[in-house]
PDB file of N, CA and C in Angstrom:
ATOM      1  N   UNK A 263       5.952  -9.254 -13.102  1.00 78.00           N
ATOM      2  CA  UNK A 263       5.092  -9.752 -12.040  1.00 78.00           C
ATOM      3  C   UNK A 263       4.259  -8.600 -11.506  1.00 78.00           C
ATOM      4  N   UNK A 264       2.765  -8.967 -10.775  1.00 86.00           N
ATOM      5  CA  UNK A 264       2.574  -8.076 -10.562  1.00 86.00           C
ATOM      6  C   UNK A 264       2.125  -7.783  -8.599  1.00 86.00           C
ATOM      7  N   UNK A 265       1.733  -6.976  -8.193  1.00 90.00           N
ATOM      8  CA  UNK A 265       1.438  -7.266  -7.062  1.00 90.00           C
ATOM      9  C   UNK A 265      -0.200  -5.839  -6.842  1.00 90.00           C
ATOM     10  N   UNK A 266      -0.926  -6.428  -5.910  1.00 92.00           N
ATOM     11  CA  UNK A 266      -1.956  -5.687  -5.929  1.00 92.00           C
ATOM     12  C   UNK A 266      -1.808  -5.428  -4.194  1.00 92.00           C
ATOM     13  N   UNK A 267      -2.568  -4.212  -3.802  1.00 93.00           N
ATOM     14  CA  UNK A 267      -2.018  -3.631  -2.726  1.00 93.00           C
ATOM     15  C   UNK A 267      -3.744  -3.033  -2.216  1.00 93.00           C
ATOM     16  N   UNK A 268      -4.558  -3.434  -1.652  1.00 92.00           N
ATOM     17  CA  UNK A 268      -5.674  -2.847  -1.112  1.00 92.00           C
ATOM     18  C   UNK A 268      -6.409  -2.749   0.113  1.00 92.00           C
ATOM     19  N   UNK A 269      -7.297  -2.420   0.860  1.00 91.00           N
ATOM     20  CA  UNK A 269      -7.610  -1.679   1.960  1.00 91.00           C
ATOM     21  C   UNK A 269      -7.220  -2.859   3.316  1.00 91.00           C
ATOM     22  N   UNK A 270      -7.262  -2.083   4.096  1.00 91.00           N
ATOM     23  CA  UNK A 270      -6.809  -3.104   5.895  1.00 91.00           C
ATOM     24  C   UNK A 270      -5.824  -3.717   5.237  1.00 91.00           C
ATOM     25  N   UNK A 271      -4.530  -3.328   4.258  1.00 92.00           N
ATOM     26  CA  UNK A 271      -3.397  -3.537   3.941  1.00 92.00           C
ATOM     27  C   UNK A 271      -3.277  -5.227   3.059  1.00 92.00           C
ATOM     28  N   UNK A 272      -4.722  -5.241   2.587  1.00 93.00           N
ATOM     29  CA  UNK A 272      -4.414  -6.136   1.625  1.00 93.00           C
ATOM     30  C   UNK A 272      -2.926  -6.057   0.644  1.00 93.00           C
ATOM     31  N   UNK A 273      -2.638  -7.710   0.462  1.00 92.00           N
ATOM     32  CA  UNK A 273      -1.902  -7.826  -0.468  1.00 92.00           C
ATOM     33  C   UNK A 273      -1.813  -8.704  -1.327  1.00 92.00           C
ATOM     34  N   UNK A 274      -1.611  -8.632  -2.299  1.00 91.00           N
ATOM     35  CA  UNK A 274      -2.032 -10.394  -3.438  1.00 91.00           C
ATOM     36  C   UNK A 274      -0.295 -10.120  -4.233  1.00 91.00           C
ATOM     37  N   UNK A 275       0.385 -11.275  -4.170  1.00 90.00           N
ATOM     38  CA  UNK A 275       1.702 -11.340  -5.569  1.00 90.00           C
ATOM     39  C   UNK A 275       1.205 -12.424  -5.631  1.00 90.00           C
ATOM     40  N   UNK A 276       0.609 -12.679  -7.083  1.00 85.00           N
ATOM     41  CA  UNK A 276       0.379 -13.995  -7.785  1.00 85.00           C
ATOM     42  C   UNK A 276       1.761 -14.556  -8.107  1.00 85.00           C
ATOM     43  N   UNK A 277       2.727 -13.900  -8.583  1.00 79.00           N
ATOM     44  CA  UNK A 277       3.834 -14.538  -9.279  1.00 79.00           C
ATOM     45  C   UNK A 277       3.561 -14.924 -10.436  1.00 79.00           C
ATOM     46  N   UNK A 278       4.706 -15.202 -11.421  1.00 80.00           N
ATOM     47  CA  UNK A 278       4.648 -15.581 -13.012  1.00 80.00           C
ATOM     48  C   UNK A 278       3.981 -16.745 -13.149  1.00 80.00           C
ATOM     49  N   UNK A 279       3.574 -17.091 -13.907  1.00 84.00           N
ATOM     50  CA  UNK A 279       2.771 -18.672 -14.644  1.00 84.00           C
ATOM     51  C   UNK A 279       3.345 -18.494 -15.616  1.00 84.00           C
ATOM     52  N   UNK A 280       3.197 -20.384 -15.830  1.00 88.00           N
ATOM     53  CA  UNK A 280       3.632 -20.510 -17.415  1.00 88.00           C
ATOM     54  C   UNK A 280       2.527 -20.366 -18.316  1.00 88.00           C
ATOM     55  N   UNK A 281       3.418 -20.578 -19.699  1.00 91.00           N
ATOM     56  CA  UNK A 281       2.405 -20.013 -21.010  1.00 91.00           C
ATOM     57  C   UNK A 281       1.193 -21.010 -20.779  1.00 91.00           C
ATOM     58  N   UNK A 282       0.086 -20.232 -20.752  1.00 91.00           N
ATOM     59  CA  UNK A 282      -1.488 -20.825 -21.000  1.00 91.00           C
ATOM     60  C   UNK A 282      -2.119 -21.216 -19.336  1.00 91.00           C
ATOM     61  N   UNK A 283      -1.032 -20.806 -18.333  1.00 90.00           N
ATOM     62  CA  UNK A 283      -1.792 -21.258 -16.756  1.00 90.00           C
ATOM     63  C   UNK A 283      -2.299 -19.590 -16.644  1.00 90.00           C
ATOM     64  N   UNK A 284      -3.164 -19.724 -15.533  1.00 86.00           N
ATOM     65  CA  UNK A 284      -3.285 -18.612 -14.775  1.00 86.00           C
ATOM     66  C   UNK A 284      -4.035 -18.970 -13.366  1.00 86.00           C
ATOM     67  N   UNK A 285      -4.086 -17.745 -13.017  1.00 84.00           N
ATOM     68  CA  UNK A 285      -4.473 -17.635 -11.001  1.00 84.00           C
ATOM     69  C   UNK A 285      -5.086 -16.461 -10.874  1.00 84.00           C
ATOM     70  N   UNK A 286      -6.409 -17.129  -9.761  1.00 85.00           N
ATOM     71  CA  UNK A 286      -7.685 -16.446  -9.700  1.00 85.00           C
ATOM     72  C   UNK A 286      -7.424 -15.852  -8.282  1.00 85.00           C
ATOM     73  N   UNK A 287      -7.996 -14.926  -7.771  1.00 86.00           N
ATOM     74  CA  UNK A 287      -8.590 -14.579  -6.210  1.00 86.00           C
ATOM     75  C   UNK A 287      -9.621 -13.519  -6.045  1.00 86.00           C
ATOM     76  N   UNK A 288     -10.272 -13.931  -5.725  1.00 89.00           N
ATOM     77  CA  UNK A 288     -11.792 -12.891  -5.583  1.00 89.00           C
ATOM     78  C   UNK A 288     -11.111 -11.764  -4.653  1.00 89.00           C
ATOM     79  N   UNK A 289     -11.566 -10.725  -4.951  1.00 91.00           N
ATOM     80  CA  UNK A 289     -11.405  -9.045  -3.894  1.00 91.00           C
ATOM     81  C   UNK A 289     -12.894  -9.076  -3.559  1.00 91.00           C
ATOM     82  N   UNK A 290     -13.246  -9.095  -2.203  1.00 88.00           N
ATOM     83  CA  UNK A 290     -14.212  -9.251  -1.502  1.00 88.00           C
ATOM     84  C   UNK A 290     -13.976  -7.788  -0.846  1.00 88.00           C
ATOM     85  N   UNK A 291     -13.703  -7.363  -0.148  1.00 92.00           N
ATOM     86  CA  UNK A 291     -13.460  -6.013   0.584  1.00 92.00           C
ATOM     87  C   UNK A 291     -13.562  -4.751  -0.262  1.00 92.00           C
ATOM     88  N   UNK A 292     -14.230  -3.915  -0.011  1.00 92.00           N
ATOM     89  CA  UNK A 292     -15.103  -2.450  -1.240  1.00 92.00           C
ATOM     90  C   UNK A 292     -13.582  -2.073  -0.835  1.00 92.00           C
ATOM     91  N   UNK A 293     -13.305  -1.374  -1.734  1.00 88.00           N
ATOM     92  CA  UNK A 293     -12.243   0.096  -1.588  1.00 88.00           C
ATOM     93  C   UNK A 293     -11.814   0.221  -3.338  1.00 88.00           C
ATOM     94  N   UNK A 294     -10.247   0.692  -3.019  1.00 86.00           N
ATOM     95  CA  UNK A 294      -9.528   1.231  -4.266  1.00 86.00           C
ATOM     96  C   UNK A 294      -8.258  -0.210  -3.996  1.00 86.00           C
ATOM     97  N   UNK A 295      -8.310  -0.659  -5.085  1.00 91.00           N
ATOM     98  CA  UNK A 295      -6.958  -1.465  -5.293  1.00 91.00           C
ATOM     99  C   UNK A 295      -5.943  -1.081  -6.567  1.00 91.00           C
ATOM    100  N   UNK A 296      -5.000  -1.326  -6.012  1.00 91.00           N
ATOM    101  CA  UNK A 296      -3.638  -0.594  -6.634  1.00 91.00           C
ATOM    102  C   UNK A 296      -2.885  -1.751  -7.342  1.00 91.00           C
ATOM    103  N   UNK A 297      -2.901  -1.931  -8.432  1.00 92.00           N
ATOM    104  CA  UNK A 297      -2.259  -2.982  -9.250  1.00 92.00           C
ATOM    105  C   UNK A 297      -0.551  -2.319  -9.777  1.00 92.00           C
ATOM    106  N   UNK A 298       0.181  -2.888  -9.033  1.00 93.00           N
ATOM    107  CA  UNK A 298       1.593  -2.238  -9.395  1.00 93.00           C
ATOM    108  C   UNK A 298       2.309  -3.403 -10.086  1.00 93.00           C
ATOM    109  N   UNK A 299       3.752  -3.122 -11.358  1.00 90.00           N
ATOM    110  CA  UNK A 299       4.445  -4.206 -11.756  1.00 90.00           C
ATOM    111  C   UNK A 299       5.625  -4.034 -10.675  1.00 90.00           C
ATOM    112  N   UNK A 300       5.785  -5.044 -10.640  1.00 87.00           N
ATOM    113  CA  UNK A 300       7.255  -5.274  -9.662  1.00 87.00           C
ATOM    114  C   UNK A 300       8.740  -4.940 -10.297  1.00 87.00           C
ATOM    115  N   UNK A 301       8.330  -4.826 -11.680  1.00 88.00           N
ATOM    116  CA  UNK A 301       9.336  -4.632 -12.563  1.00 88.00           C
ATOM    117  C   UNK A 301       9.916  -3.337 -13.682  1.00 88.00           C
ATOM    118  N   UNK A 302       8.448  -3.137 -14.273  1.00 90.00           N
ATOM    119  CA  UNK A 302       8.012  -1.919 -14.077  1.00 90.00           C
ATOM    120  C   UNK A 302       7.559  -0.769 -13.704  1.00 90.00           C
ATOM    121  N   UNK A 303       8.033   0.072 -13.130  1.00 87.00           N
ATOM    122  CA  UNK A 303       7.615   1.417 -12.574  1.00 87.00           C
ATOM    123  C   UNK A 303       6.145   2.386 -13.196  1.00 87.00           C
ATOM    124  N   UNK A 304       6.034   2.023 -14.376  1.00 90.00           N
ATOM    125  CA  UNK A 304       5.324   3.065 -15.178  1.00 90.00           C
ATOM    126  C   UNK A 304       3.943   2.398 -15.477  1.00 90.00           C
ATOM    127  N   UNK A 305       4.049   0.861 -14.553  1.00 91.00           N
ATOM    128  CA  UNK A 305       2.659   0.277 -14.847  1.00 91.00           C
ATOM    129  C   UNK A 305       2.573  -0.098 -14.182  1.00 91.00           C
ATOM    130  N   UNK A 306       0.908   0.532 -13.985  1.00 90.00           N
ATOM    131  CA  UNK A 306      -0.210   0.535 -12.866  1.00 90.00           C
ATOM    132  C   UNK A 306      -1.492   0.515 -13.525  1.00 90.00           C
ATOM    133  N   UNK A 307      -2.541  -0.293 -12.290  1.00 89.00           N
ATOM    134  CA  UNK A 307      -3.936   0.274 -12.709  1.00 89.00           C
ATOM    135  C   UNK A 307      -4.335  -0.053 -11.232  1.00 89.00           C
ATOM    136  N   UNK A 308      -5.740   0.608 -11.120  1.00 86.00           N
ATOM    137  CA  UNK A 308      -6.995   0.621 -10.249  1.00 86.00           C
ATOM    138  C   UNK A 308      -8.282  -0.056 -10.565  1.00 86.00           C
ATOM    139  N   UNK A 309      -8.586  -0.734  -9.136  1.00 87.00           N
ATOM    140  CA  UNK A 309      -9.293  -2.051  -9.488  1.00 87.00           C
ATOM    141  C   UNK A 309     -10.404  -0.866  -8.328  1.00 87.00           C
ATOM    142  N   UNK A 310     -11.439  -0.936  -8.537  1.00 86.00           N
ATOM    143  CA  UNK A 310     -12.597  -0.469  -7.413  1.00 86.00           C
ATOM    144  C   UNK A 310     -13.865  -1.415  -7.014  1.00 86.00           C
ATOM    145  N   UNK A 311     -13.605  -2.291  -5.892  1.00 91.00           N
ATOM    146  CA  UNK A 311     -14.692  -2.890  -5.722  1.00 91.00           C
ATOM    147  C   UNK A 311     -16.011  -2.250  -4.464  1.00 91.00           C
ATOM    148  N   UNK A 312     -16.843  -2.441  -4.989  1.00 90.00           N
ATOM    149  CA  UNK A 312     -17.769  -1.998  -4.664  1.00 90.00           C
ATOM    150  C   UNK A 312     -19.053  -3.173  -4.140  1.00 90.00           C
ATOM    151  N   UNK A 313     -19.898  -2.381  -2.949  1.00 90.00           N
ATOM    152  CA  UNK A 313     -21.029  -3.434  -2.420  1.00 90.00           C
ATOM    153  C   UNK A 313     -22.493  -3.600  -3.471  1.00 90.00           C
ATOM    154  N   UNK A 314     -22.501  -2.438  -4.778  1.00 89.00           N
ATOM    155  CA  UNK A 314     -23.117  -2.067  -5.084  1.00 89.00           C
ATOM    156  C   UNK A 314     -23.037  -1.800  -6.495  1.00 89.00           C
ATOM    157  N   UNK A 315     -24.150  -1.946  -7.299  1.00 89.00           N
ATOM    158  CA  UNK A 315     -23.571  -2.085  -9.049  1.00 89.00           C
ATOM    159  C   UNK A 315     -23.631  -1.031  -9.461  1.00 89.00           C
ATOM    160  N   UNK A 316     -23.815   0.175  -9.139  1.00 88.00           N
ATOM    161  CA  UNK A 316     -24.080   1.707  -9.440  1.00 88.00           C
ATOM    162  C   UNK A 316     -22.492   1.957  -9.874  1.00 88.00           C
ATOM    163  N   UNK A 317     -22.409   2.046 -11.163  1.00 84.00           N
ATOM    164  CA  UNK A 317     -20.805   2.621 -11.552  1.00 84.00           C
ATOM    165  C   UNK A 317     -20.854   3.551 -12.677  1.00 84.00           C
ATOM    166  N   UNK A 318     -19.452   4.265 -13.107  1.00 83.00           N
ATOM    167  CA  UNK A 318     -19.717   4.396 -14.408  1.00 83.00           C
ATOM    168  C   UNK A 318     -17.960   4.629 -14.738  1.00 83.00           C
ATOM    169  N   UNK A 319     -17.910   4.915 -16.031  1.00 82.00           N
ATOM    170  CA  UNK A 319     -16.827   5.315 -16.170  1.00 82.00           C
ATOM    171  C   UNK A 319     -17.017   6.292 -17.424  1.00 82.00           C
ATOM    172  N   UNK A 320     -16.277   7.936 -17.718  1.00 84.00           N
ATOM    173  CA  UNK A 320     -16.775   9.056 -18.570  1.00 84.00           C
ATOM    174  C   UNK A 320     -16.319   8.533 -19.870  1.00 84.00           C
ATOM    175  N   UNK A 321     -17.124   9.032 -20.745  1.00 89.00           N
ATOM    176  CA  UNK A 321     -16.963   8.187 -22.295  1.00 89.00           C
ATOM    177  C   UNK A 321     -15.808   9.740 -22.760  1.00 89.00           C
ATOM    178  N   UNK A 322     -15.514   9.675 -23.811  1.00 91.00           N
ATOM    179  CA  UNK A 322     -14.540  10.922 -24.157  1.00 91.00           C
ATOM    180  C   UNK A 322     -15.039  12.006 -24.472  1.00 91.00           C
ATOM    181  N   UNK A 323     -16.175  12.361 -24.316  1.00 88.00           N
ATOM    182  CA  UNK A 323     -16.726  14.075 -23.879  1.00 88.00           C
ATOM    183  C   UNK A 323     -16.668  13.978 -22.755  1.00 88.00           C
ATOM    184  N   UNK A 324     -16.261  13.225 -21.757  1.00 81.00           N
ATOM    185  CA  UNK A 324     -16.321  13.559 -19.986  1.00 81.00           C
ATOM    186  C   UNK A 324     -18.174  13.309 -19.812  1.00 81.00           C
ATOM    187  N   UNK A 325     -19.132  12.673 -20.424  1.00 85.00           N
ATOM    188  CA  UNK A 325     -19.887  12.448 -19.999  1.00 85.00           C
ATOM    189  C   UNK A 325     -20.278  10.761 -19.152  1.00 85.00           C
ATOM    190  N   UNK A 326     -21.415  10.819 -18.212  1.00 85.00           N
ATOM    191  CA  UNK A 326     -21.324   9.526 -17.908  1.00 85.00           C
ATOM    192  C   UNK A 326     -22.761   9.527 -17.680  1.00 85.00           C
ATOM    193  N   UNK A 327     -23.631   8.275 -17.533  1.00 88.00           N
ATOM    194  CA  UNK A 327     -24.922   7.890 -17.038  1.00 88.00           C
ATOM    195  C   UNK A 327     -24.633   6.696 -16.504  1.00 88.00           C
ATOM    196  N   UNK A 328     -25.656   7.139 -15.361  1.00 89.00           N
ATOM    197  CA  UNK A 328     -25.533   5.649 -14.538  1.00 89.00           C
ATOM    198  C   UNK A 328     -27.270   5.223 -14.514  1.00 89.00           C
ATOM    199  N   UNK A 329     -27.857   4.421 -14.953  1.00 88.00           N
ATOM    200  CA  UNK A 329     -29.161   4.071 -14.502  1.00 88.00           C
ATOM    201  C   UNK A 329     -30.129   3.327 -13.513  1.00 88.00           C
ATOM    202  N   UNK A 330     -30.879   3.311 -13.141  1.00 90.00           N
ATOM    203  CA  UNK A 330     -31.571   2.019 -12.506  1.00 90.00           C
ATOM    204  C   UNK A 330     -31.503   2.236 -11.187  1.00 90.00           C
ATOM    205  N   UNK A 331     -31.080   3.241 -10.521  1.00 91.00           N
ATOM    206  CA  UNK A 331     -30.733   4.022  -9.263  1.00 91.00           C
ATOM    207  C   UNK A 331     -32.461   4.593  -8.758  1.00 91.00           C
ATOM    208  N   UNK A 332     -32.044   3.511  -7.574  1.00 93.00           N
ATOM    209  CA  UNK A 332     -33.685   4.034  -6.777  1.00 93.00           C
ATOM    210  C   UNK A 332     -33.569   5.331  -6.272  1.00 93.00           C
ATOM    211  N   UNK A 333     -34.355   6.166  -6.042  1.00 95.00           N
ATOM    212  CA  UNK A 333     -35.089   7.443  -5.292  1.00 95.00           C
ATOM    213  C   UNK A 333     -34.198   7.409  -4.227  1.00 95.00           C
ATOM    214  N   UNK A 334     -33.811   8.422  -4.010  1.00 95.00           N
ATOM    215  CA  UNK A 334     -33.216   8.860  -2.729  1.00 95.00           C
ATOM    216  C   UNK A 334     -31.689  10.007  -2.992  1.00 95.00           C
ATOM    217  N   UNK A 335     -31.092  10.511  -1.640  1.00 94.00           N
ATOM    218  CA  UNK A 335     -29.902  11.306  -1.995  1.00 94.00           C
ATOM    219  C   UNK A 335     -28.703  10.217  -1.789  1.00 94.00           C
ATOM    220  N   UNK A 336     -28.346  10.340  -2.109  1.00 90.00           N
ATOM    221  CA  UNK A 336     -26.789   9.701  -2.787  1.00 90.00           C
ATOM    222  C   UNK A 336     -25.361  10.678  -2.337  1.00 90.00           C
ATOM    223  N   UNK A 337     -24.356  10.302  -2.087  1.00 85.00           N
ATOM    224  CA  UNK A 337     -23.316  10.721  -2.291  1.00 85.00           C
ATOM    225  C   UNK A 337     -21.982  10.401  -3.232  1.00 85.00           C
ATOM    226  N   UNK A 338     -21.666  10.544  -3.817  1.00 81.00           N
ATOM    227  CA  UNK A 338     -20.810  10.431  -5.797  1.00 81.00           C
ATOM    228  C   UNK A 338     -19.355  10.547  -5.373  1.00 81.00           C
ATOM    229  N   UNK A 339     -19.032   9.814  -5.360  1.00 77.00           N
ATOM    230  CA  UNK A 339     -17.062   9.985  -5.731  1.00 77.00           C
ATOM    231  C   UNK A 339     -16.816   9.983  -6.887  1.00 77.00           C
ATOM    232  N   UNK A 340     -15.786  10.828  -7.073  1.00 74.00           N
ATOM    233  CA  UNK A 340     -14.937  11.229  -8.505  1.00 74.00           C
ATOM    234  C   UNK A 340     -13.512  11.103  -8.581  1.00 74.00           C
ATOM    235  N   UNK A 341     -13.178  10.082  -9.133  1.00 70.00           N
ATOM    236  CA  UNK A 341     -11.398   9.898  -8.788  1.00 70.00           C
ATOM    237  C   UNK A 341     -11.092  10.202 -10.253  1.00 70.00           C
ATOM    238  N   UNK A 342      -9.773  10.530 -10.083  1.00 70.00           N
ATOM    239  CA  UNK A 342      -8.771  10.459 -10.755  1.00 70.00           C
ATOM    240  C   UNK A 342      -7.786   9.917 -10.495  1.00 70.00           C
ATOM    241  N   UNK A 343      -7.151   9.120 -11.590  1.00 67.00           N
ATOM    242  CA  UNK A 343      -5.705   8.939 -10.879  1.00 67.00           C
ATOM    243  C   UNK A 343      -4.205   9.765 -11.445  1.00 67.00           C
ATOM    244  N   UNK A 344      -4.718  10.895 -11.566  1.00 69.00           N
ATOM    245  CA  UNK A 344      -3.506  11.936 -11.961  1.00 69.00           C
ATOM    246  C   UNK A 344      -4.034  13.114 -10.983  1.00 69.00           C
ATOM    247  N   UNK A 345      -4.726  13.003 -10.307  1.00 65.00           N
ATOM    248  CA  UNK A 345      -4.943  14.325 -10.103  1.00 65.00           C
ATOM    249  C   UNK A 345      -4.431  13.949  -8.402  1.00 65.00           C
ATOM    250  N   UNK A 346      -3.337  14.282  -7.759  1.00 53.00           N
ATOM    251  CA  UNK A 346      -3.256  14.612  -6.170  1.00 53.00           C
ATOM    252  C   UNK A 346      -2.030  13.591  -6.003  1.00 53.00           C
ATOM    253  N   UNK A 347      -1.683  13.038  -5.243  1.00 49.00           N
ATOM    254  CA  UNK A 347      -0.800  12.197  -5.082  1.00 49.00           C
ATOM    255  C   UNK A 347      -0.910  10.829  -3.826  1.00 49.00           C
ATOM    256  N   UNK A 348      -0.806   9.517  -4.351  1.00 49.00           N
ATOM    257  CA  UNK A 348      -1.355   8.564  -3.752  1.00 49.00           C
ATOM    258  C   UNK A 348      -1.140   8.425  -2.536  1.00 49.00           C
ATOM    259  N   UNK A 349      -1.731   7.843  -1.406  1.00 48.00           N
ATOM    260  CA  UNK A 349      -3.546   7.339  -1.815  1.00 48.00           C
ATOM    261  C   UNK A 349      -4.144   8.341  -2.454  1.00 48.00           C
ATOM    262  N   UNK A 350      -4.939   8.813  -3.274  1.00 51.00           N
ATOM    263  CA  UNK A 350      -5.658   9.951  -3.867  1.00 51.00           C
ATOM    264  C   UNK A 350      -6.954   9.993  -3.345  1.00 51.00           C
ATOM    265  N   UNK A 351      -7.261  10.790  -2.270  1.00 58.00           N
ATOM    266  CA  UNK A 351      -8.945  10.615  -2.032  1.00 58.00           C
ATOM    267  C   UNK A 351      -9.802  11.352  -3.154  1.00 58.00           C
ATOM    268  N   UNK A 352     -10.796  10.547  -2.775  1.00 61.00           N
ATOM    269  CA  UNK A 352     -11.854  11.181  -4.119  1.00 61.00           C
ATOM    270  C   UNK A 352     -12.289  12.163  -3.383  1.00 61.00           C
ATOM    271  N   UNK A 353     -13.230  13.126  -4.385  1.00 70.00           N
ATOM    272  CA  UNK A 353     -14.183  14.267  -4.488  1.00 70.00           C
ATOM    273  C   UNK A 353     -15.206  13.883  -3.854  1.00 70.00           C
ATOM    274  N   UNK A 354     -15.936  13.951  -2.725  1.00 78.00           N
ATOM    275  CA  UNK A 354     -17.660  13.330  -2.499  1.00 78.00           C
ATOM    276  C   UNK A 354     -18.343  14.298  -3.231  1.00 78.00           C
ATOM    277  N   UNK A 355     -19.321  14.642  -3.891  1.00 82.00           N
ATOM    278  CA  UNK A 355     -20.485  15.129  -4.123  1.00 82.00           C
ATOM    279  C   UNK A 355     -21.885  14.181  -3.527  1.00 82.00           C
ATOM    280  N   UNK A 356     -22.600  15.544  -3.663  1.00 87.00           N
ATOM    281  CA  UNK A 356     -23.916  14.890  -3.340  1.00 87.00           C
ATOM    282  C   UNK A 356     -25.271  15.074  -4.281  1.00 87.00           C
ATOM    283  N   UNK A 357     -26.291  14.293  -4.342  1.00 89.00           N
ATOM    284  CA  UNK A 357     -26.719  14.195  -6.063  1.00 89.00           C
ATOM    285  C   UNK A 357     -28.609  13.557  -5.085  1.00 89.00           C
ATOM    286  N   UNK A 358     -29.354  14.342  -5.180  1.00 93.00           N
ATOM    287  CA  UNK A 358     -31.057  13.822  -4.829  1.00 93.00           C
ATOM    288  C   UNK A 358     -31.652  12.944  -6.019  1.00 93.00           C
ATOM    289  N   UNK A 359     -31.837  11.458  -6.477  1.00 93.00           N
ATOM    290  CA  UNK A 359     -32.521  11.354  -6.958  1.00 93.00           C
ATOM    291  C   UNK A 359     -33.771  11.040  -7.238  1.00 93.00           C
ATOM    292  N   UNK A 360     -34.953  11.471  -8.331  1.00 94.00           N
ATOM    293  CA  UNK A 360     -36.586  11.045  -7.981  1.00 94.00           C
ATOM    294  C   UNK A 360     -36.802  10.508  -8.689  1.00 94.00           C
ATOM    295  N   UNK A 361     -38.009   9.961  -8.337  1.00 93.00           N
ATOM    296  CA  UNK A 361     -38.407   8.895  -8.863  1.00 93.00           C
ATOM    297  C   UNK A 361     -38.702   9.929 -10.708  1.00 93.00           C
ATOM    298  N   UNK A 362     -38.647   8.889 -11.483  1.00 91.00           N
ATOM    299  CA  UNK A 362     -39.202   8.877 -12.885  1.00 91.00           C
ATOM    300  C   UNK A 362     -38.309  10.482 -13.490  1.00 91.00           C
ATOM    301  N   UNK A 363     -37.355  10.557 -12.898  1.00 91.00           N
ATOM    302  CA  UNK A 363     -36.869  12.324 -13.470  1.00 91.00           C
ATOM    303  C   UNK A 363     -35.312  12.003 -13.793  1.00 91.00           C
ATOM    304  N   UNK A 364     -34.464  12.964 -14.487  1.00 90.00           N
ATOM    305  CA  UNK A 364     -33.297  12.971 -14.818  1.00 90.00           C
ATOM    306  C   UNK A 364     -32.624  13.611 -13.496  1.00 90.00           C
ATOM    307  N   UNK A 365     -31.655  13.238 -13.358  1.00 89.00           N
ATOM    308  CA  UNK A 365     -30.825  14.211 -12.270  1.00 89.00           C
ATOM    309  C   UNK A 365     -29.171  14.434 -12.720  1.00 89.00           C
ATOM    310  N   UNK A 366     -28.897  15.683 -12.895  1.00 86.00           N
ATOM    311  CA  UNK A 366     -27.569  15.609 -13.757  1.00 86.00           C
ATOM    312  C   UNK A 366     -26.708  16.272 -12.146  1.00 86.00           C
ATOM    313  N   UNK A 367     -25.659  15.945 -12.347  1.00 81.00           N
ATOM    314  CA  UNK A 367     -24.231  15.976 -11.851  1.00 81.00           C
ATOM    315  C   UNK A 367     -23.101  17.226 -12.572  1.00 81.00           C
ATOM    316  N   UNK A 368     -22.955  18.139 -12.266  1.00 79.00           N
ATOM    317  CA  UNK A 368     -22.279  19.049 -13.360  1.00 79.00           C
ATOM    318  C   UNK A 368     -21.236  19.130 -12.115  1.00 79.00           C
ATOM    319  N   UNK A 369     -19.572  18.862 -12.619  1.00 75.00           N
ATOM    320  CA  UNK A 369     -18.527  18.847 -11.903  1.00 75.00           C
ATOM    321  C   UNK A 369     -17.409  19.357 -12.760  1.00 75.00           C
ATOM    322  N   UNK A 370     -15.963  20.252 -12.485  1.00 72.00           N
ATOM    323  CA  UNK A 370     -15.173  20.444 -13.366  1.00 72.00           C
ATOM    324  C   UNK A 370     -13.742  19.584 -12.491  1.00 72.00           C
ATOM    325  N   UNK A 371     -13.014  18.780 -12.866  1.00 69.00           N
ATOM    326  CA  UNK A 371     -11.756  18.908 -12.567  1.00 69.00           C
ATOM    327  C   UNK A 371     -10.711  19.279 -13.195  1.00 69.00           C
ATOM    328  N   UNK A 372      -9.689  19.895 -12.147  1.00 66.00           N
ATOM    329  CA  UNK A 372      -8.398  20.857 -12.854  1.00 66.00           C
ATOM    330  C   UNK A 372      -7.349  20.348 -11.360  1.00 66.00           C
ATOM    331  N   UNK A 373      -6.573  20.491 -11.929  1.00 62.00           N
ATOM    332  CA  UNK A 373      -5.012  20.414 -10.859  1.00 62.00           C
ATOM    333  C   UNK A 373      -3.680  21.576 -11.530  1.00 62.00           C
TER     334      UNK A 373
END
């Protein structure tokens, strides 16, 4: 089973279904959600909802592009989820972008 755990102390336990049912619930509220098994210890994931479609996730050189991002300065979170110990706050950076130009992001993480 699983249970999800997110911001102003959200909580969702769907509980088991049988073979071929399932159960929906929209995450409306931006933050970090924490998908834990109730049964298992060693499985987890992170759900990130956001007000805004600007995402990315790093391909396996650690690179990422995000496009379609209007003009202006921005501020960038960088999570990990190995790096610190939960809740894990992210990294802010801050990133100017212009119109019609590339703008790169150069960041290292280490723990």
């Amino acid at each position: 089973t699983t249970h999800l755990y997110g911001p102003g102390g959200f909580q969702y336990n769907p509980g088991l279904r049988a073979k071929g049912e399932s159960e929906q619930t929209e995450l409306t509220r931006p933050g970090v959600y924490v998908v834990k098994c109730d049964r298992h210890g060693w499985m987890s994931a992170f759900l990130r909802v956001d007000d805004h479609p600007f995402h990315a996730v790093t391909g396996a050189d650690g690179r990422f592009e995000i496009a379609g991002i209007p003009p202006g300065k921005y501020q960038v979170e960088v999570f990990h989820e190995k790096f610190g110990e939960p809740p894990i706050p992210p990294e802010v950076l801050e990133v100017t972008i212009e119109a019609d130009k590339t703008s790169t992001l150069d960041l290292k993480l280490s723990h």
